[in-house]
Amino acid sequence: MAIDIAKIKADALKGIEASQDSDSLDSIKIKYLGRKSEINVYLKNIKNLDSEERAQLGQETNAVKQEIKKALDQKIKETREKEVSERMTKEKIDITAPGKKIELGSLHPITQALRDTRRIFTSMGFYVVEGPEVEEEFYNFDALNIPKDHPSRDLMDTFWLKNEGEDDSLLLRTHTSPMQIRFMEKHNPPFRIIVPGRVFRHEATDASHEIQFYQVEGLMIDKNVSLAHLKGILTHFLNEFFKKDVEVRFHQSYFPFTEPSVEVFMKLKGKWIEVGGAGMVHPNVFKAVKYIPPGPDSWQGFAFGMGLDRLVMIKHDIDDVRLLYGGDLRFLKQF
Ligand code: DAH
């Protein structure tokens, strides 16, 4: 029943020294200091020895036990610290690891169309200008030769913001044409501009009507500008926009601010589709912006207005305009 206390001590200390992780230190603790360890079993049975021997062996064994405990506690502490710091190092960002993919978004089809439109028209020497969405009645109607009780005001279902019919009235522009007036008030010809922008109509929505949509207005004023130029320019624009050869046809029409007026059609996949209105700028419009009155020296030019949403829908085979404003990702991710 005697134990070799010196050997136990040497083995324990050697084991502690050699241990590299908490798990092996835990098993050393059980082996040398646990309830069933040689030392503890021995100490438990020491009462059977005679008293002189008992005191001495007891002291010796307890001293060894304390020594092992001290060495073990110290090593456990060091090992835990080392393990925690290793774990923290491991969890640091590894800059050599391959990156996580960031999902790329895409431009809204209307944004793409606006960009294409700017690019194509600027390549033909047009300037791009923008106007206010909140507009004065004068610019939206009166200056465009649409007087107060003109029937064509009925065609424009207007969101009135303030005092319809009074001097300080405000509305959401029903078309981009008011920018024709604003631009001509400040600039003398010759010039060519386009005005892309959002317009608003107070009407019930359905597959082909929205309360907001985009137009591209065009205005080119010079000494010798004709509808033939307009046709050439619109044909080039539509060819580039659709990346296909399209045919353009004018059909007689009526707008208060042009004379003569035409509707613009293009032929795509064998079908004639209306894409906008146009015409030669009406003399009353020139009068409103105080250009030289009609005569051999006067300016002339064309104006046009196209519905951009319409072009987008044709280009991408979209059958409901409301999809363009719904923000549904299942729709938008296709572009
Ligand atoms: N402003 C018209 C509309 O919204 C479109 C239009 C027609 C614009 C003829 C023009 C034009 O510049 O000459 O229905």
Coordinates of C-alpha atoms and ligand atoms in Angstrom, one line a residue:
M1 CA 0.0 0.0 0.0
A2 CA 3.0 2.2 0.1
I3 CA 3.4 4.5 -2.9
D4 CA 6.5 5.9 -4.6
I5 CA 5.7 9.5 -3.9
A6 CA 8.9 10.7 -5.5
K7 CA 8.1 9.0 -8.8
I8 CA 4.5 10.2 -8.7
K9 CA 5.7 13.7 -8.2
A10 CA 8.3 13.4 -11.0
D11 CA 5.7 11.9 -13.4
A12 CA 3.1 14.5 -12.6
L13 CA 5.5 17.4 -13.1
K14 CA 6.8 16.0 -16.3
G15 CA 3.3 15.5 -17.6
I16 CA 2.3 19.0 -16.7
E17 CA 5.4 20.4 -18.3
A18 CA 4.7 18.5 -21.6
S19 CA 1.0 19.4 -21.8
Q20 CA 0.1 21.8 -24.6
D21 CA -3.7 22.2 -24.1
S22 CA -6.4 22.4 -21.5
D23 CA -7.8 18.9 -22.3
S24 CA -4.6 17.1 -21.4
L25 CA -4.2 19.2 -18.3
D26 CA -7.7 18.3 -17.2
S27 CA -6.9 14.6 -17.5
I28 CA -3.6 15.1 -15.5
K29 CA -5.6 16.8 -12.8
I30 CA -8.0 13.9 -12.6
K31 CA -5.1 11.4 -12.7
Y32 CA -3.0 13.0 -9.9
L33 CA -5.5 15.0 -7.8
G34 CA -8.8 13.4 -8.5
R35 CA -10.8 11.5 -5.8
K36 CA -9.5 8.1 -7.1
S37 CA -5.9 9.3 -7.7
E38 CA -3.1 7.3 -6.0
I39 CA -2.3 10.2 -3.7
N40 CA -5.8 10.8 -2.5
V41 CA -6.5 7.1 -2.1
Y42 CA -3.3 6.8 -0.1
L43 CA -4.1 9.8 2.1
K44 CA -7.5 8.3 2.8
N45 CA -6.0 5.1 3.9
I46 CA -3.2 6.6 5.9
K47 CA -5.2 6.4 9.1
N48 CA -4.4 2.7 9.1
L49 CA -0.7 3.3 9.7
D50 CA 0.8 3.8 13.1
S51 CA 0.8 7.4 14.3
E52 CA 4.5 8.3 14.0
E53 CA 4.8 7.0 10.5
R54 CA 1.4 8.5 9.7
A55 CA 2.3 12.1 10.5
Q56 CA 5.5 12.0 8.5
L57 CA 4.1 10.3 5.4
G58 CA 1.0 12.4 5.6
Q59 CA 3.0 15.6 5.6
E60 CA 5.3 14.5 2.8
T61 CA 2.4 13.4 0.6
N62 CA 0.4 16.5 1.3
A63 CA 3.4 18.7 0.4
V64 CA 3.8 16.8 -2.9
K65 CA 0.1 17.2 -3.6
Q66 CA 0.3 20.9 -3.0
E67 CA 3.3 21.1 -5.3
I68 CA 1.6 19.3 -8.1
K69 CA -1.5 21.5 -7.6
K70 CA 0.5 24.6 -7.8
A71 CA 2.3 23.6 -10.9
L72 CA -0.9 22.4 -12.5
D73 CA -2.8 25.7 -11.7
Q74 CA 0.0 27.7 -13.1
K75 CA 0.1 25.7 -16.3
I76 CA -3.7 25.7 -16.7
K77 CA -3.7 29.5 -16.4
E78 CA -1.0 30.0 -19.0
T79 CA -2.6 27.5 -21.3
R80 CA -6.0 29.1 -21.1
E81 CA -4.5 32.6 -21.9
K82 CA -2.6 31.1 -24.8
E83 CA -5.7 29.4 -26.2
V84 CA -7.9 32.5 -25.9
S85 CA -5.3 34.6 -27.7
E86 CA -4.9 32.0 -30.4
R87 CA -8.6 31.9 -30.9
M88 CA -8.8 35.7 -31.2
T89 CA -6.0 35.7 -33.7
K90 CA -7.7 33.1 -35.8
E91 CA -11.0 35.1 -35.8
K92 CA -9.3 38.2 -37.1
I93 CA -10.1 39.2 -40.7
D94 CA -8.0 37.1 -43.0
I95 CA -7.1 39.6 -45.8
T96 CA -5.8 36.8 -48.0
A97 CA -9.1 35.0 -48.0
P98 CA -11.3 35.3 -51.1
G99 CA -13.8 38.2 -50.7
K100 CA -17.6 37.7 -50.3
K101 CA -19.4 38.7 -53.5
I102 CA -21.3 41.9 -53.4
E103 CA -24.5 41.6 -55.4
L104 CA -24.5 44.1 -58.2
G105 CA -27.7 46.1 -58.9
S106 CA -28.7 47.4 -62.3
L107 CA -30.1 50.6 -63.6
H108 CA -33.8 51.0 -63.9
P109 CA -34.9 50.5 -67.5
I110 CA -36.2 54.1 -67.6
T111 CA -32.8 55.4 -66.3
Q112 CA -31.1 53.3 -69.0
A113 CA -33.4 54.9 -71.6
L114 CA -32.8 58.4 -70.3
R115 CA -29.1 57.8 -70.6
D116 CA -29.4 56.4 -74.1
T117 CA -31.6 59.3 -75.2
R118 CA -29.1 61.9 -73.9
R119 CA -26.2 60.1 -75.5
I120 CA -27.9 59.8 -78.9
F121 CA -29.1 63.4 -79.0
T122 CA -25.9 65.0 -77.8
S123 CA -24.1 63.1 -80.5
M124 CA -26.3 65.2 -83.0
G125 CA -25.4 68.5 -81.3
F126 CA -28.3 68.8 -78.9
Y127 CA -28.0 70.3 -75.5
V128 CA -29.8 68.6 -72.6
V129 CA -31.7 70.9 -70.3
E130 CA -34.1 70.2 -67.5
G131 CA -37.1 72.1 -66.1
P132 CA -39.1 72.3 -62.9
E133 CA -41.7 69.6 -62.2
V134 CA -43.8 72.1 -60.3
E135 CA -44.7 74.6 -63.0
E136 CA -46.6 77.8 -63.5
E137 CA -49.8 77.8 -65.4
F138 CA -48.4 80.4 -67.8
Y139 CA -45.6 78.1 -69.0
N140 CA -47.6 74.9 -69.0
F141 CA -50.5 76.3 -70.9
D142 CA -50.8 80.0 -71.8
A143 CA -47.4 80.6 -73.4
L144 CA -47.9 77.4 -75.4
N145 CA -50.9 79.0 -77.1
I146 CA -53.3 77.0 -74.9
P147 CA -55.6 79.8 -73.5
K148 CA -57.9 79.4 -70.5
D149 CA -60.9 77.9 -72.2
H150 CA -59.1 76.1 -75.0
P151 CA -60.6 72.6 -75.4
S152 CA -57.1 71.1 -75.4
R153 CA -56.7 71.9 -71.7
D154 CA -59.3 69.2 -71.1
L155 CA -56.9 66.7 -72.6
M156 CA -54.5 67.5 -69.9
D157 CA -55.8 66.2 -66.6
T158 CA -53.9 68.4 -64.3
F159 CA -52.8 68.1 -60.7
W160 CA -53.4 71.6 -59.5
L161 CA -51.3 72.5 -56.5
K162 CA -52.5 76.1 -56.0
N163 CA -55.3 78.5 -57.2
E164 CA -56.2 77.2 -60.6
G165 CA -56.8 80.1 -63.0
E166 CA -55.3 82.8 -60.8
D167 CA -52.0 84.6 -61.4
D168 CA -50.1 82.7 -58.7
S169 CA -51.3 79.2 -59.6
L170 CA -49.1 76.2 -59.5
L171 CA -49.4 72.7 -61.0
L172 CA -47.5 69.6 -61.7
R173 CA -46.4 69.9 -65.3
T174 CA -48.5 67.8 -67.7
H175 CA -45.8 67.8 -70.3
T176 CA -42.2 68.8 -70.9
S177 CA -43.2 71.5 -73.4
P178 CA -43.2 74.4 -70.9
M179 CA -39.4 74.2 -71.0
Q180 CA -39.5 75.3 -74.6
I181 CA -40.8 78.7 -73.3
R182 CA -38.4 78.9 -70.4
F183 CA -35.5 78.2 -72.6
M184 CA -36.5 80.6 -75.4
E185 CA -37.0 83.4 -72.9
K186 CA -33.4 83.2 -71.9
H187 CA -31.6 82.1 -75.2
N188 CA -31.6 83.3 -78.7
P189 CA -31.4 80.9 -81.7
P190 CA -29.9 79.1 -83.3
F191 CA -30.0 76.2 -80.9
R192 CA -31.1 72.6 -80.5
I193 CA -32.1 71.2 -77.1
I194 CA -33.8 68.2 -75.6
V195 CA -35.7 68.2 -72.3
P196 CA -36.0 64.8 -70.7
G197 CA -38.2 64.7 -67.6
R198 CA -41.1 63.4 -65.6
V199 CA -44.6 64.7 -66.2
F200 CA -47.9 64.1 -64.3
R201 CA -51.5 63.5 -65.3
H202 CA -54.4 63.3 -63.0
E203 CA -56.1 60.1 -64.4
A204 CA -57.0 56.6 -63.5
T205 CA -54.2 54.2 -63.9
D206 CA -54.3 51.1 -66.1
A207 CA -51.9 49.0 -68.2
S208 CA -51.2 52.0 -70.4
H209 CA -51.8 55.0 -68.1
E210 CA -49.8 56.1 -65.1
I211 CA -50.1 59.3 -63.1
Q212 CA -46.5 60.0 -63.8
F213 CA -44.4 59.2 -66.8
Y214 CA -41.4 60.5 -68.7
Q215 CA -41.2 62.6 -71.9
V216 CA -38.4 63.8 -74.0
E217 CA -39.1 67.2 -75.5
G218 CA -37.1 68.5 -78.4
L219 CA -36.7 72.0 -79.9
M220 CA -34.5 73.1 -82.7
I221 CA -34.6 76.7 -84.0
D222 CA -32.6 78.1 -86.8
K223 CA -33.2 80.0 -90.1
N224 CA -33.8 77.0 -92.3
V225 CA -35.2 74.1 -90.2
S226 CA -37.9 72.0 -91.6
L227 CA -40.0 68.9 -90.8
A228 CA -37.6 67.0 -93.1
H229 CA -34.8 67.6 -90.6
L230 CA -37.1 66.5 -87.9
K231 CA -37.8 63.3 -89.7
G232 CA -34.1 62.6 -90.2
I233 CA -33.2 63.3 -86.6
L234 CA -36.1 61.2 -85.2
T235 CA -35.2 58.3 -87.5
H236 CA -31.6 58.4 -86.4
F237 CA -32.6 58.6 -82.8
L238 CA -35.0 55.6 -83.1
N239 CA -32.5 53.5 -85.0
E240 CA -30.0 54.0 -82.3
F241 CA -32.4 53.6 -79.5
F242 CA -33.8 50.3 -80.8
K243 CA -30.5 49.2 -82.4
K244 CA -32.5 48.4 -85.5
D245 CA -33.5 50.2 -88.7
V246 CA -37.0 51.6 -88.1
E247 CA -39.1 53.6 -90.6
V248 CA -40.7 56.9 -89.5
R249 CA -43.9 58.3 -90.8
F250 CA -45.7 61.6 -89.9
H251 CA -49.5 61.8 -89.7
Q252 CA -51.3 65.1 -89.7
S253 CA -52.5 66.1 -86.2
Y254 CA -53.2 69.1 -84.0
F255 CA -51.4 70.7 -81.2
P256 CA -51.9 74.4 -80.2
F257 CA -48.2 75.1 -80.0
T258 CA -47.3 73.8 -83.5
E259 CA -48.5 74.5 -87.0
P260 CA -48.5 72.3 -88.9
S261 CA -48.7 69.5 -86.3
V262 CA -48.0 65.8 -86.8
E263 CA -48.1 62.6 -84.9
V264 CA -44.9 60.5 -85.2
F265 CA -45.2 56.8 -86.0
M266 CA -42.5 54.3 -86.4
K267 CA -42.7 50.9 -88.0
L268 CA -41.3 48.1 -86.0
K269 CA -41.8 44.4 -86.7
G270 CA -44.3 45.3 -89.4
K271 CA -46.5 47.5 -87.2
W272 CA -46.9 51.3 -87.1
I273 CA -46.6 52.5 -83.5
E274 CA -47.2 56.1 -82.3
V275 CA -44.3 57.5 -80.4
G276 CA -45.0 61.2 -80.0
G277 CA -46.2 64.5 -81.4
A278 CA -44.3 67.2 -83.3
G279 CA -44.7 70.1 -85.6
M280 CA -43.3 73.5 -86.6
V281 CA -43.3 76.0 -83.7
H282 CA -46.4 78.1 -83.8
P283 CA -45.9 81.9 -84.4
N284 CA -47.9 82.6 -81.2
V285 CA -45.3 80.7 -79.2
F286 CA -42.5 82.9 -80.8
K287 CA -44.7 85.9 -79.9
A288 CA -44.9 84.7 -76.3
V289 CA -41.1 84.7 -76.0
K290 CA -40.7 87.9 -78.0
Y291 CA -38.8 86.5 -80.9
I292 CA -38.8 88.4 -84.2
P293 CA -42.3 88.4 -85.7
P294 CA -42.9 86.2 -88.8
G295 CA -41.2 87.5 -91.9
P296 CA -38.2 86.7 -94.2
D297 CA -35.8 87.3 -91.2
S298 CA -37.6 85.4 -88.6
W299 CA -36.6 82.1 -87.0
Q300 CA -38.3 78.8 -87.6
G301 CA -38.0 75.4 -86.1
F302 CA -39.6 72.3 -85.0
A303 CA -40.6 70.9 -81.6
F304 CA -41.4 67.3 -80.7
G305 CA -42.4 65.4 -77.6
M306 CA -42.0 61.6 -77.2
G307 CA -43.2 59.3 -74.4
L308 CA -40.2 57.6 -73.0
D309 CA -42.1 54.9 -71.1
R310 CA -43.7 53.9 -74.3
L311 CA -40.3 53.5 -76.0
V312 CA -39.1 51.5 -73.0
M313 CA -42.1 49.2 -73.1
I314 CA -41.7 48.6 -76.8
K315 CA -38.0 47.9 -76.5
H316 CA -38.4 45.4 -73.7
D317 CA -41.8 44.0 -74.5
I318 CA -43.4 45.2 -71.3
D319 CA -47.1 45.1 -71.4
D320 CA -48.0 47.1 -68.3
V321 CA -46.6 50.6 -67.6
R322 CA -47.3 50.2 -63.9
L323 CA -44.5 47.6 -63.7
L324 CA -42.1 50.5 -64.3
Y325 CA -43.1 52.2 -61.1
G326 CA -43.9 49.2 -58.9
G327 CA -40.4 48.6 -57.6
D328 CA -40.8 44.9 -57.8
L329 CA -37.4 43.3 -57.8
R330 CA -38.5 40.2 -59.7
F331 CA -39.3 42.6 -62.6
L332 CA -36.3 45.0 -62.1
K333 CA -33.7 42.2 -61.9
Q334 CA -34.3 41.4 -65.5
F335 CA -32.6 44.6 -66.8
Ligands
DAH1 N1 -46.7 68.1 -75.2 C1 -47.4 67.2 -76.0 C2 -48.1 66.2 -75.0 O1 -47.7 66.0 -73.9 C3 -46.5 66.4 -76.9 C4 -45.9 67.3 -78.0 C5 -46.6 67.4 -79.2 C6 -44.8 68.0 -77.8 C7 -46.1 68.2 -80.2 C8 -44.3 68.9 -78.8 C9 -45.0 68.9 -80.0 O2 -43.2 69.6 -78.6 O3 -44.5 69.7 -81.0 O4 -49.0 65.5 -75.4

